[in-house]
């Protein structure tokens, strides 16, 4: 029940035709990632690269590339895990109160990790230079481990109950790292390792770190799950994997995952930071080089016949989008229990996940009165923005379920229609300024900084949304605004001139655009106007619109309005809301492939080649 090793999973997928073996030599520098992206986009199989240029270890990717394959891999355990989550049970309590095990099904025992004296993971020792060197995008600063399982424990309270297993990218070449013994450890804000690192700094200690690569697929999924702080991912992996996770006890240092394919052991050097990056990330842009902690590597091990798993991120959807879907399936039903009044939430993958959150809540504060403006919805919005990784949301649209019982957060275009029919821009826009933001989002102008906005709408529709351009709509002359296009009912996309700032750091053209109109002008038939660099591209698909609008704008800096005002420190506007989603000078560049690599990969789809009939 459940795979204990990566090799078991690979052999099964090969035997059942869900993975293909590629025997022609493939370069891990750009070529392998380009293959992965195309096969994922085609909904293709998992990939086993048997001949890796410059490396003696085989590599695998796209293991989690479809929901069907994920359900197959965890076919024996997903139902048990869903039940555990729905019960709201924290397996770490079982260490403190073993009698709880008596009240749970027999599979609960699997959640407890077990200490062992030996294991295959440390059978062979190699150097850091011998690891596979995957580089995914042309401007990446070096090779990366993209499916690392980074293990730490609370320095003040060591042990499994206070451990953290997270997936934080690891840069193994390039930059200013010593190639023999240093790697870059990039972790974003609101991650479990940060709590442990802060405690180590407080205690003036090194933070011991082990990085595992491979092993049971359940360990990979556990590392990406947004579990409550203090709940160990090892417990989660045990239930999902169908077996207790074996950890090799060490006389010094942290325990080592016994079934890992590769292991890096070491510690974060106190007070040492080095530039990490650039790295093509899941928002579809490069995250730039910034100072991040350095891991001093003491040992590199691997098991007999190891396999190096990897993934590739970029503009969604990519393989990590499947992780997001699985998380929604497992955790989504629990959120209403954590926040009474919340009915559903959806972090929109096409918009980069954190930039856009849709939610449905309840309006029960004054049930005897007609719903005229949001009340409880604002309380619920604040609760969402204070809950785990949901706190990284940048745009939060929240609606009242009482207004439409059929409304779904997963039907994005219908949800936006519902909001725009009801929203009152004079009252329903609520900002949080000068706050933290997703580490990968540069729209706030600085690392980890930005703003948030809550747009809450209740009541009966107040307008009928247009679905076509009105002949009375005119654009300002001589300012460079052109090519208006209707994206969705009530949403107008306008192509603007290139963004430019004055001495005050503001773009004069967007101000002139808004000032050109009054609330009586026909353009206000569209409650939402989005100014972009390329209106044809943005309006071509819903995914293009979501990606452009929400990854290229910061609410406090880029939301404007026709006849905007501030009253009692509350911002609003009498006419249309205008979002400036043009690229700004400080934004990192979008991810583009190397044309030569593209030609090389496409040749593998010719008749007789390994990707024929797949891409």
Coordinates of C-alpha atoms in Angstrom, one line a residue:
X1 CA 0.0 0.0 0.0
X2 CA 1.7 3.2 -1.2
X3 CA 5.2 3.5 -2.7
X4 CA 8.0 3.5 -0.2
X5 CA 10.6 4.6 -2.8
X6 CA 10.8 6.7 -5.9
X7 CA 12.1 3.6 -7.8
X8 CA 8.9 1.6 -6.9
X9 CA 6.7 4.4 -8.3
X10 CA 8.8 4.8 -11.5
X11 CA 8.7 1.1 -12.2
X12 CA 5.0 1.0 -11.7
X13 CA 4.3 4.0 -14.0
X14 CA 6.6 2.5 -16.7
X15 CA 4.8 -0.9 -16.5
X16 CA 1.4 0.7 -16.7
X17 CA 2.3 3.0 -19.6
X18 CA 2.0 6.2 -17.6
X19 CA 5.7 7.0 -18.0
X20 CA 7.9 6.9 -21.0
X21 CA 11.6 6.1 -21.1
X22 CA 13.8 8.5 -23.1
X23 CA 17.1 6.8 -24.0
X24 CA 18.6 9.5 -26.3
X25 CA 21.0 11.8 -24.5
X26 CA 19.3 14.9 -23.1
X27 CA 21.0 18.0 -21.7
X28 CA 19.8 19.1 -18.2
X29 CA 20.8 22.6 -19.2
X30 CA 17.5 24.1 -20.6
X31 CA 16.7 21.1 -22.9
X32 CA 15.2 18.9 -20.3
X33 CA 13.0 21.7 -18.9
X34 CA 11.7 22.6 -22.3
X35 CA 10.7 18.9 -22.9
X36 CA 8.9 18.9 -19.5
X37 CA 6.9 22.0 -20.3
X38 CA 5.7 20.7 -23.6
X39 CA 4.8 17.2 -22.4
X40 CA 2.9 18.8 -19.4
X41 CA 1.0 21.1 -21.7
X42 CA 0.0 18.2 -23.9
X43 CA -1.3 16.3 -20.8
X44 CA 1.4 13.7 -21.5
X45 CA 3.0 10.9 -19.4
X46 CA 5.7 11.1 -16.8
X47 CA 9.3 11.2 -18.2
X48 CA 12.3 9.0 -17.4
X49 CA 15.5 10.4 -18.8
X50 CA 17.9 7.5 -18.9
X51 CA 20.8 9.3 -20.5
X52 CA 21.6 12.6 -18.9
X53 CA 24.5 14.6 -20.5
X54 CA 27.2 15.3 -18.0
X55 CA 25.7 13.2 -15.2
X56 CA 25.6 9.5 -14.4
X57 CA 22.2 9.6 -12.6
X58 CA 18.9 9.2 -14.4
X59 CA 16.3 11.9 -13.9
X60 CA 12.5 11.9 -13.9
X61 CA 9.9 14.6 -14.3
X62 CA 6.1 15.2 -14.7
X63 CA 5.3 12.6 -12.1
X64 CA 2.5 14.8 -10.9
X65 CA 1.6 16.2 -14.3
X66 CA -2.1 15.2 -14.3
X67 CA -4.7 14.8 -11.6
X68 CA -5.4 11.3 -12.9
X69 CA -1.8 10.3 -12.3
X70 CA -1.8 11.8 -8.9
X71 CA -4.9 9.9 -7.9
X72 CA -3.3 6.7 -9.3
X73 CA -0.1 7.2 -7.3
X74 CA -2.0 7.7 -4.1
X75 CA -5.0 5.5 -5.0
X76 CA -4.9 3.6 -1.7
X77 CA -4.5 6.5 0.7
X78 CA -6.2 9.7 -0.5
X79 CA -9.6 8.8 1.0
X80 CA -7.9 8.1 4.4
X81 CA -6.0 11.4 4.3
X82 CA -9.1 13.4 3.3
X83 CA -10.9 11.9 6.3
X84 CA -8.1 12.8 8.6
X85 CA -8.1 16.4 7.4
X86 CA -11.8 16.7 7.6
X87 CA -11.7 15.6 11.2
X88 CA -9.3 18.4 12.0
X89 CA -6.9 16.0 13.7
X90 CA -3.3 17.0 14.4
X91 CA -1.2 13.8 14.4
X92 CA 1.4 15.5 16.5
X93 CA -1.0 15.2 19.4
X94 CA -0.6 11.5 19.2
X95 CA 3.0 11.8 20.5
X96 CA 1.8 13.7 23.5
X97 CA -1.4 11.7 24.0
X98 CA -1.0 8.2 22.6
X99 CA -4.5 7.2 23.7
X100 CA -5.8 9.2 20.8
X101 CA -4.7 6.4 18.6
X102 CA -7.3 4.2 20.2
X103 CA -10.0 6.4 18.8
X104 CA -8.8 6.5 15.2
X105 CA -8.9 3.9 12.4
X106 CA -5.8 1.6 12.1
X107 CA -4.3 3.8 9.4
X108 CA -3.7 6.5 12.0
X109 CA -0.7 4.5 13.2
X110 CA 1.1 5.2 9.9
X111 CA 1.3 8.9 10.6
X112 CA 4.0 8.4 13.2
X113 CA 7.5 8.5 11.8
X114 CA 9.9 5.9 13.1
X115 CA 13.6 6.1 14.0
X116 CA 15.8 3.5 12.4
X117 CA 19.5 2.8 12.8
X118 CA 20.4 2.4 9.1
X119 CA 19.0 3.0 5.6
X120 CA 19.9 3.0 1.9
X121 CA 19.9 6.8 1.6
X122 CA 23.5 7.0 3.0
X123 CA 24.9 4.1 1.2
X124 CA 27.2 6.2 -1.0
X125 CA 28.9 9.5 -0.6
X126 CA 29.7 11.9 -3.5
X127 CA 30.7 15.5 -4.0
X128 CA 28.3 18.4 -4.6
X129 CA 29.7 18.8 -8.1
X130 CA 28.5 15.3 -9.1
X131 CA 24.8 16.2 -8.7
X132 CA 22.6 16.7 -11.8
X133 CA 22.6 20.3 -12.9
X134 CA 19.2 21.3 -14.0
X135 CA 18.7 24.8 -15.4
X136 CA 15.2 25.6 -16.6
X137 CA 15.3 29.1 -18.1
X138 CA 18.0 31.0 -20.1
X139 CA 18.6 33.7 -17.5
X140 CA 18.6 31.4 -14.4
X141 CA 21.6 32.2 -12.3
X142 CA 22.7 28.5 -12.1
X143 CA 21.5 25.0 -11.6
X144 CA 18.8 24.3 -9.1
X145 CA 17.2 21.5 -7.1
X146 CA 13.5 22.1 -7.9
X147 CA 11.9 19.3 -5.8
X148 CA 14.0 19.6 -2.6
X149 CA 12.6 18.3 0.7
X150 CA 14.2 20.7 3.2
X151 CA 14.1 19.3 6.7
X152 CA 14.7 21.4 9.9
X153 CA 13.7 21.1 13.6
X154 CA 13.0 23.7 16.1
X155 CA 16.3 24.3 17.8
X156 CA 14.6 24.9 21.2
X157 CA 12.3 21.9 20.9
X158 CA 14.0 19.2 18.7
X159 CA 12.2 16.2 17.5
X160 CA 9.6 15.2 14.9
X161 CA 6.7 17.0 16.6
X162 CA 8.3 20.3 15.9
X163 CA 9.9 19.6 12.6
X164 CA 9.3 21.2 9.2
X165 CA 9.6 19.7 5.8
X166 CA 9.4 22.4 3.1
X167 CA 10.0 22.8 -0.6
X168 CA 12.4 25.8 -0.9
X169 CA 14.4 26.0 -4.1
X170 CA 18.2 25.2 -3.7
X171 CA 20.8 26.8 -6.0
X172 CA 23.7 24.5 -6.4
X173 CA 25.9 26.3 -9.0
X174 CA 26.6 29.8 -10.1
X175 CA 26.6 33.0 -8.0
X176 CA 29.2 33.5 -5.4
X177 CA 28.8 30.0 -3.8
X178 CA 31.8 27.8 -3.1
X179 CA 31.0 25.0 -5.6
X180 CA 32.5 22.4 -3.2
X181 CA 30.5 23.1 -0.1
X182 CA 27.9 25.9 -0.4
X183 CA 24.4 26.1 -1.8
X184 CA 21.8 28.9 -1.8
X185 CA 18.6 28.3 0.2
X186 CA 15.7 30.5 -1.0
X187 CA 12.7 30.5 1.3
X188 CA 9.8 32.9 1.0
X189 CA 8.0 34.7 3.8
X190 CA 5.5 32.8 5.9
X191 CA 7.3 29.5 5.6
X192 CA 8.0 27.0 8.4
X193 CA 11.7 27.1 8.1
X194 CA 11.7 30.8 8.9
X195 CA 10.3 30.1 12.4
X196 CA 13.2 27.7 13.0
X197 CA 15.8 30.0 11.6
X198 CA 14.5 32.9 13.8
X199 CA 14.8 30.6 16.8
X200 CA 18.4 29.6 15.9
X201 CA 19.4 33.3 15.5
X202 CA 17.8 34.0 18.9
X203 CA 19.8 31.2 20.5
X204 CA 23.0 32.2 18.5
X205 CA 23.2 28.7 17.0
X206 CA 23.7 27.3 13.6
X207 CA 20.4 25.9 12.1
X208 CA 21.0 22.3 11.1
X209 CA 19.5 21.5 7.7
X210 CA 19.1 18.3 5.7
X211 CA 17.9 18.4 2.1
X212 CA 16.4 15.2 0.7
X213 CA 15.7 14.6 -3.0
X214 CA 13.5 11.7 -4.1
X215 CA 12.0 9.0 -1.9
X216 CA 8.3 8.3 -1.6
X217 CA 6.1 10.6 -3.7
X218 CA 4.1 11.3 -0.5
X219 CA 7.1 13.2 0.9
X220 CA 7.1 15.5 -2.1
X221 CA 3.4 16.3 -1.7
X222 CA 3.8 16.7 2.1
X223 CA 6.5 19.3 1.5
X224 CA 4.2 21.6 -0.5
X225 CA 1.1 21.3 1.7
X226 CA 0.2 24.4 3.7
X227 CA -0.2 22.7 7.0
X228 CA -0.9 24.6 10.2
X229 CA 2.2 25.9 12.0
X230 CA 3.5 23.2 14.4
X231 CA 2.0 20.2 12.4
X232 CA 4.9 18.1 11.0
X233 CA 4.8 17.2 7.4
X234 CA 6.2 13.8 8.3
X235 CA 2.9 12.8 9.9
X236 CA 1.0 13.9 6.7
X237 CA 3.4 12.0 4.5
X238 CA 2.9 8.8 6.6
X239 CA -0.8 8.8 6.0
X240 CA -0.5 9.8 2.3
X241 CA 2.2 7.3 1.7
X242 CA 0.6 4.5 3.6
X243 CA 3.6 3.7 5.8
X244 CA 5.5 5.2 8.7
X245 CA 8.3 7.4 7.4
X246 CA 11.7 5.9 8.4
X247 CA 14.3 8.4 9.7
X248 CA 17.9 7.4 10.4
X249 CA 19.0 8.5 13.8
X250 CA 22.3 10.4 13.7
X251 CA 24.8 10.8 16.6
X252 CA 25.1 14.4 15.6
X253 CA 22.8 16.5 13.4
X254 CA 19.3 15.9 12.2
X255 CA 17.8 12.5 11.4
X256 CA 18.1 11.5 7.7
X257 CA 15.1 10.2 5.6
X258 CA 16.1 6.6 5.1
X259 CA 14.5 6.1 1.7
X260 CA 15.7 9.4 0.0
X261 CA 17.5 9.0 -3.3
X262 CA 19.9 11.9 -2.4
X263 CA 20.8 13.7 0.8
X264 CA 22.6 16.9 1.5
X265 CA 23.5 17.5 5.2
X266 CA 24.8 20.7 6.7
X267 CA 23.7 23.9 8.3
X268 CA 22.8 27.5 7.6
X269 CA 25.8 29.7 8.3
X270 CA 25.0 32.3 10.9
X271 CA 24.7 35.8 9.4
X272 CA 26.0 34.8 6.0
X273 CA 24.0 35.8 3.0
X274 CA 24.8 35.6 -0.7
X275 CA 23.0 36.6 -3.8
X276 CA 20.6 33.8 -4.9
X277 CA 19.0 33.8 -8.4
X278 CA 17.8 34.9 -10.9
X279 CA 15.3 32.1 -11.2
X280 CA 12.3 31.7 -13.6
X281 CA 9.5 31.3 -11.2
X282 CA 5.8 30.3 -11.1
X283 CA 4.4 33.8 -11.6
X284 CA 5.9 33.6 -15.1
X285 CA 8.8 36.0 -14.5
X286 CA 12.3 35.9 -13.2
X287 CA 12.7 36.4 -9.5
X288 CA 15.8 38.5 -9.3
X289 CA 19.0 38.0 -7.4
X290 CA 18.7 38.8 -3.7
X291 CA 20.7 38.0 -0.6
X292 CA 19.4 34.7 1.0
X293 CA 20.8 32.3 3.5
X294 CA 23.7 30.0 2.6
X295 CA 23.7 26.3 3.5
X296 CA 27.2 24.9 4.3
X297 CA 27.1 21.3 2.9
X298 CA 29.0 18.8 5.0
X299 CA 28.0 15.6 3.2
X300 CA 26.2 14.5 0.0
X301 CA 24.9 10.9 -0.1
X302 CA 22.8 8.8 -2.4
X303 CA 21.1 5.4 -2.3
X304 CA 22.0 2.5 -4.6
X305 CA 20.6 3.2 -8.1
X306 CA 19.2 6.6 -7.3
X307 CA 16.9 8.7 -9.5
X308 CA 16.9 12.5 -9.5
X309 CA 13.3 13.9 -9.6
X310 CA 12.7 17.5 -10.8
X311 CA 10.0 19.8 -11.9
X312 CA 9.8 23.0 -13.9
X313 CA 7.9 26.1 -12.9
X314 CA 6.9 29.1 -15.1
X315 CA 3.8 30.9 -16.1
X316 CA 0.9 28.7 -15.0
X317 CA -0.4 26.2 -15.6
X318 CA 2.7 24.0 -15.0
X319 CA 3.2 20.8 -13.0
X320 CA 3.0 22.7 -9.7
X321 CA -0.5 23.7 -10.7
X322 CA -1.5 20.1 -10.0
X323 CA -0.2 20.4 -6.5
X324 CA -2.5 23.4 -6.1
X325 CA -5.5 21.4 -7.3
X326 CA -4.8 18.6 -4.9
X327 CA -4.4 21.1 -2.0
X328 CA -7.8 22.7 -2.9
X329 CA -9.4 19.2 -2.9
X330 CA -7.9 18.2 0.4
X331 CA -7.9 21.5 2.4
X332 CA -10.7 23.5 0.7
X333 CA -13.5 21.8 2.6
X334 CA -11.7 22.5 5.9
X335 CA -11.5 26.3 5.6
X336 CA -15.2 26.8 6.4
X337 CA -14.6 24.9 9.7
X338 CA -11.6 27.1 10.5
X339 CA -13.4 30.4 9.6
X340 CA -17.1 30.2 10.3
X341 CA -19.1 32.1 7.6
X342 CA -16.7 31.2 4.8
X343 CA -18.2 28.9 2.3
X344 CA -15.5 28.5 -0.3
X345 CA -12.2 30.0 -1.4
X346 CA -10.1 29.7 -4.6
X347 CA -6.6 30.9 -5.1
X348 CA -6.6 31.4 -8.9
X349 CA -3.7 29.5 -10.5
X350 CA -3.9 31.3 -13.8
X351 CA -3.2 34.6 -11.9
X352 CA -0.2 33.1 -10.2
X353 CA -2.1 31.8 -7.1
X354 CA -1.3 34.4 -4.5
X355 CA -2.2 37.5 -6.6
X356 CA -5.9 36.6 -6.8
X357 CA -8.1 35.0 -4.2
X358 CA -11.9 34.5 -4.7
X359 CA -14.1 33.8 -1.8
X360 CA -17.8 33.3 -0.9
X361 CA -19.0 34.2 2.6
X362 CA -22.1 34.8 4.6
X363 CA -23.9 38.1 5.5
X364 CA -25.7 37.3 8.8
X365 CA -25.1 40.5 10.8
X366 CA -28.5 42.0 10.0
X367 CA -30.6 39.3 8.4
X368 CA -33.7 41.4 9.1
X369 CA -32.4 44.2 6.8
X370 CA -31.9 44.4 3.1
X371 CA -28.2 43.8 2.2
X372 CA -27.0 47.2 1.1
X373 CA -23.3 47.1 1.8
X374 CA -20.8 44.4 3.0
X375 CA -20.6 43.9 6.8
X376 CA -19.7 40.3 7.8
X377 CA -17.9 39.9 4.5
X378 CA -15.3 42.4 5.7
X379 CA -14.8 40.5 8.9
X380 CA -14.4 37.3 6.9
X381 CA -12.0 39.0 4.5
X382 CA -9.8 40.0 7.4
X383 CA -9.9 36.5 8.7
X384 CA -8.8 35.1 5.4
X385 CA -5.9 37.6 5.1
X386 CA -4.7 36.4 8.5
X387 CA -4.9 32.7 7.8
X388 CA -1.8 30.8 6.8
X389 CA -0.6 31.3 3.2
X390 CA -4.0 32.9 2.3
X391 CA -2.5 35.9 4.0
X392 CA -0.3 36.4 0.9
X393 CA -3.3 37.1 -1.3
X394 CA -3.0 40.5 -3.1
X395 CA -6.5 40.9 -4.6
X396 CA -9.4 39.4 -2.6
X397 CA -12.8 39.4 -4.2
X398 CA -15.5 38.2 -1.8
X399 CA -19.2 37.8 -2.4
X400 CA -22.2 36.8 -0.3
X401 CA -23.5 33.3 -0.9
X402 CA -27.1 34.5 0.0
X403 CA -27.2 36.6 -3.2
X404 CA -26.7 33.6 -5.5
X405 CA -26.6 30.0 -4.0
X406 CA -25.3 28.7 -7.3
X407 CA -22.2 31.0 -7.4
X408 CA -18.9 29.1 -7.6
X409 CA -15.4 30.4 -6.9
X410 CA -14.1 28.0 -9.6
X411 CA -16.2 29.6 -12.4
X412 CA -13.9 32.7 -12.5
X413 CA -15.6 34.6 -15.3
X414 CA -19.1 34.1 -13.8
X415 CA -17.7 35.1 -10.3
X416 CA -16.3 38.4 -11.7
X417 CA -19.6 39.0 -13.4
X418 CA -21.4 38.6 -10.1
X419 CA -19.1 41.0 -8.4
X420 CA -19.2 43.7 -11.1
X421 CA -23.0 43.6 -11.3
X422 CA -23.2 44.5 -7.6
X423 CA -20.0 46.4 -6.6
X424 CA -20.2 50.0 -5.5
X425 CA -16.8 51.6 -6.0
X426 CA -17.7 54.3 -3.6
X427 CA -17.8 51.9 -0.6
X428 CA -16.6 48.5 -1.5
X429 CA -12.8 48.9 -2.1
X430 CA -10.8 48.4 1.1
X431 CA -7.0 48.7 1.0
X432 CA -4.2 47.4 3.2
X433 CA -1.1 49.5 2.4
X434 CA 2.6 49.2 3.4
X435 CA 2.2 45.5 4.2
X436 CA 4.1 42.2 3.4
X437 CA 3.7 40.6 0.0
X438 CA 4.6 37.3 -1.7
X439 CA 8.4 37.2 -2.0
X440 CA 8.1 36.4 -5.8
X441 CA 5.8 39.4 -6.5
X442 CA 7.7 42.6 -7.4
X443 CA 4.7 44.8 -8.1
X444 CA 5.0 46.5 -4.7
X445 CA 8.4 48.0 -5.7
X446 CA 10.6 46.0 -3.2
X447 CA 11.1 42.5 -2.0
X448 CA 8.4 41.2 0.4
X449 CA 6.6 44.6 0.3
X450 CA 3.3 45.6 -1.3
X451 CA -0.3 46.1 -0.6
X452 CA -3.6 44.3 -0.6
X453 CA -7.2 45.1 -1.6
X454 CA -10.5 43.6 -0.6
X455 CA -13.3 44.1 -3.0
X456 CA -16.6 43.0 -1.4
X457 CA -20.0 43.1 -3.0
X458 CA -23.5 42.3 -1.7
X459 CA -27.1 42.7 -2.6
X460 CA -29.1 42.8 -5.8
X461 CA -27.5 43.7 -9.1
X462 CA -27.2 47.5 -9.5
X463 CA -26.2 47.5 -13.2
X464 CA -26.5 45.5 -16.4
X465 CA -23.0 44.7 -17.8
X466 CA -22.3 45.5 -21.4
X467 CA -20.9 42.8 -23.6
X468 CA -19.9 44.9 -26.6
X469 CA -18.3 48.3 -27.2
X470 CA -20.6 51.3 -27.2
X471 CA -20.2 53.7 -30.1
X472 CA -20.2 56.6 -27.6
X473 CA -17.0 55.5 -25.9
X474 CA -14.0 57.6 -26.8
X475 CA -10.4 57.5 -25.7
X476 CA -8.2 60.5 -24.8
X477 CA -6.5 62.0 -27.9
X478 CA -2.7 62.3 -28.1
X479 CA -2.0 60.2 -25.0
X480 CA -1.4 56.9 -26.7
X481 CA -4.4 54.9 -25.5
X482 CA -5.9 52.7 -28.1
X483 CA -7.5 49.4 -29.2
X484 CA -10.2 48.9 -26.5
X485 CA -11.5 45.4 -26.3
X486 CA -14.3 43.8 -24.3
X487 CA -12.8 41.0 -22.2
X488 CA -15.8 39.8 -20.2
X489 CA -19.2 41.4 -19.5
X490 CA -18.4 44.7 -17.8
X491 CA -14.6 44.5 -18.3
X492 CA -12.9 46.8 -20.9
X493 CA -9.2 46.3 -21.7
X494 CA -7.4 49.3 -23.2
X495 CA -3.9 49.4 -24.6
X496 CA -1.9 52.2 -23.1
X497 CA 1.4 54.0 -23.8
X498 CA 4.6 52.6 -22.2
X499 CA 4.6 53.3 -18.5
X500 CA 6.8 56.2 -17.4
X501 CA 7.3 57.9 -14.1
X502 CA 7.6 61.6 -13.2
X503 CA 9.8 63.0 -10.4
X504 CA 7.1 62.0 -7.9
X505 CA 7.2 58.4 -9.1
X506 CA 3.8 58.6 -10.8
X507 CA 2.7 58.0 -14.3
X508 CA 1.0 61.2 -15.7
X509 CA -0.7 59.4 -18.6
X510 CA -2.9 57.2 -16.3
X511 CA -3.9 60.2 -14.3
X512 CA -4.8 62.1 -17.5
X513 CA -6.8 59.1 -18.7
X514 CA -8.9 59.0 -15.6
X515 CA -9.3 62.8 -15.5
X516 CA -10.5 62.8 -19.1
X517 CA -13.8 61.3 -18.0
X518 CA -16.6 62.2 -15.7
X519 CA -19.1 59.8 -14.2
X520 CA -21.6 60.6 -16.9
X521 CA -19.4 59.3 -19.8
X522 CA -20.3 56.1 -21.6
X523 CA -17.1 54.4 -20.7
X524 CA -18.5 54.0 -17.2
X525 CA -20.9 51.4 -18.6
X526 CA -17.9 49.2 -18.0
X527 CA -17.3 49.2 -14.2
X528 CA -13.8 47.8 -14.6
X529 CA -11.2 49.1 -17.0
X530 CA -7.7 47.5 -17.3
X531 CA -4.9 49.4 -19.0
X532 CA -2.3 47.1 -20.5
X533 CA 0.6 47.1 -22.9
X534 CA -1.0 44.8 -25.4
X535 CA -4.8 44.6 -25.4
X536 CA -5.0 42.0 -28.1
X537 CA -2.9 39.6 -26.1
X538 CA -4.6 40.3 -22.9
X539 CA -8.2 39.9 -24.2
X540 CA -7.3 36.8 -26.3
X541 CA -8.1 34.4 -23.4
X542 CA -9.3 34.5 -19.8
X543 CA -5.9 33.1 -18.6
X544 CA -4.1 35.9 -20.4
X545 CA -6.3 38.5 -18.8
X546 CA -5.9 37.1 -15.3
X547 CA -2.2 36.7 -15.6
X548 CA -1.6 40.2 -17.0
X549 CA -4.0 42.0 -14.7
X550 CA -3.0 40.5 -11.4
X551 CA 0.7 39.8 -11.8
X552 CA 1.5 43.3 -13.2
X553 CA -0.3 45.5 -10.7
X554 CA -0.1 46.5 -7.0
X555 CA -3.4 47.6 -5.5
X556 CA -2.2 50.7 -3.7
X557 CA 0.0 51.9 -6.6
X558 CA -2.0 50.8 -9.6
X559 CA -5.7 51.1 -8.8
X560 CA -7.2 54.4 -10.0
X561 CA -10.7 55.6 -10.7
X562 CA -12.8 58.0 -12.7
X563 CA -13.8 60.8 -10.3
X564 CA -11.9 59.2 -7.4
X565 CA -12.0 60.7 -3.9
X566 CA -10.9 60.1 -0.3
X567 CA -13.5 60.6 2.4
X568 CA -12.6 59.9 6.0
X569 CA -9.4 58.2 4.7
X570 CA -11.5 55.8 2.6
X571 CA -10.7 55.7 -1.1
X572 CA -13.5 55.3 -3.6
X573 CA -14.5 56.5 -7.1
X574 CA -17.8 57.5 -8.7
X575 CA -17.0 56.1 -12.1
X576 CA -15.2 53.1 -13.3
X577 CA -12.3 51.4 -11.4
X578 CA -9.1 51.5 -13.5
X579 CA -6.3 49.0 -12.9
X580 CA -2.9 49.9 -14.5
X581 CA -1.5 46.5 -15.4
X582 CA 1.3 47.7 -17.7
X583 CA 4.8 46.5 -17.1
X584 CA 6.8 48.8 -14.8
X585 CA 10.5 49.5 -14.9
X586 CA 11.2 47.5 -11.7
X587 CA 9.2 44.5 -12.9
X588 CA 11.4 41.5 -13.8
X589 CA 11.2 40.2 -17.3
X590 CA 8.8 37.5 -18.4
X591 CA 10.1 34.0 -19.1
X592 CA 11.0 33.4 -22.7
X593 CA 12.6 30.2 -24.2
X594 CA 15.8 29.9 -26.2
X595 CA 14.8 29.4 -29.9
X596 CA 17.6 26.9 -30.5
X597 CA 16.5 24.8 -27.5
X598 CA 12.9 24.9 -28.8
X599 CA 14.1 23.6 -32.2
X600 CA 16.1 20.9 -30.6
X601 CA 13.2 19.7 -28.5
X602 CA 10.7 19.8 -31.4
X603 CA 13.0 17.6 -33.4
X604 CA 12.3 14.9 -30.7
X605 CA 8.7 14.8 -31.9
X606 CA 9.6 13.6 -35.4
X607 CA 8.6 10.1 -36.4
X608 CA 10.9 7.6 -34.8
X609 CA 11.9 10.0 -32.0
X610 CA 10.9 9.5 -28.3
X611 CA 8.3 12.3 -28.2
X612 CA 6.5 11.5 -31.4
X613 CA 2.8 11.5 -30.9
X614 CA 3.1 13.2 -27.4
X615 CA 4.0 16.8 -28.2

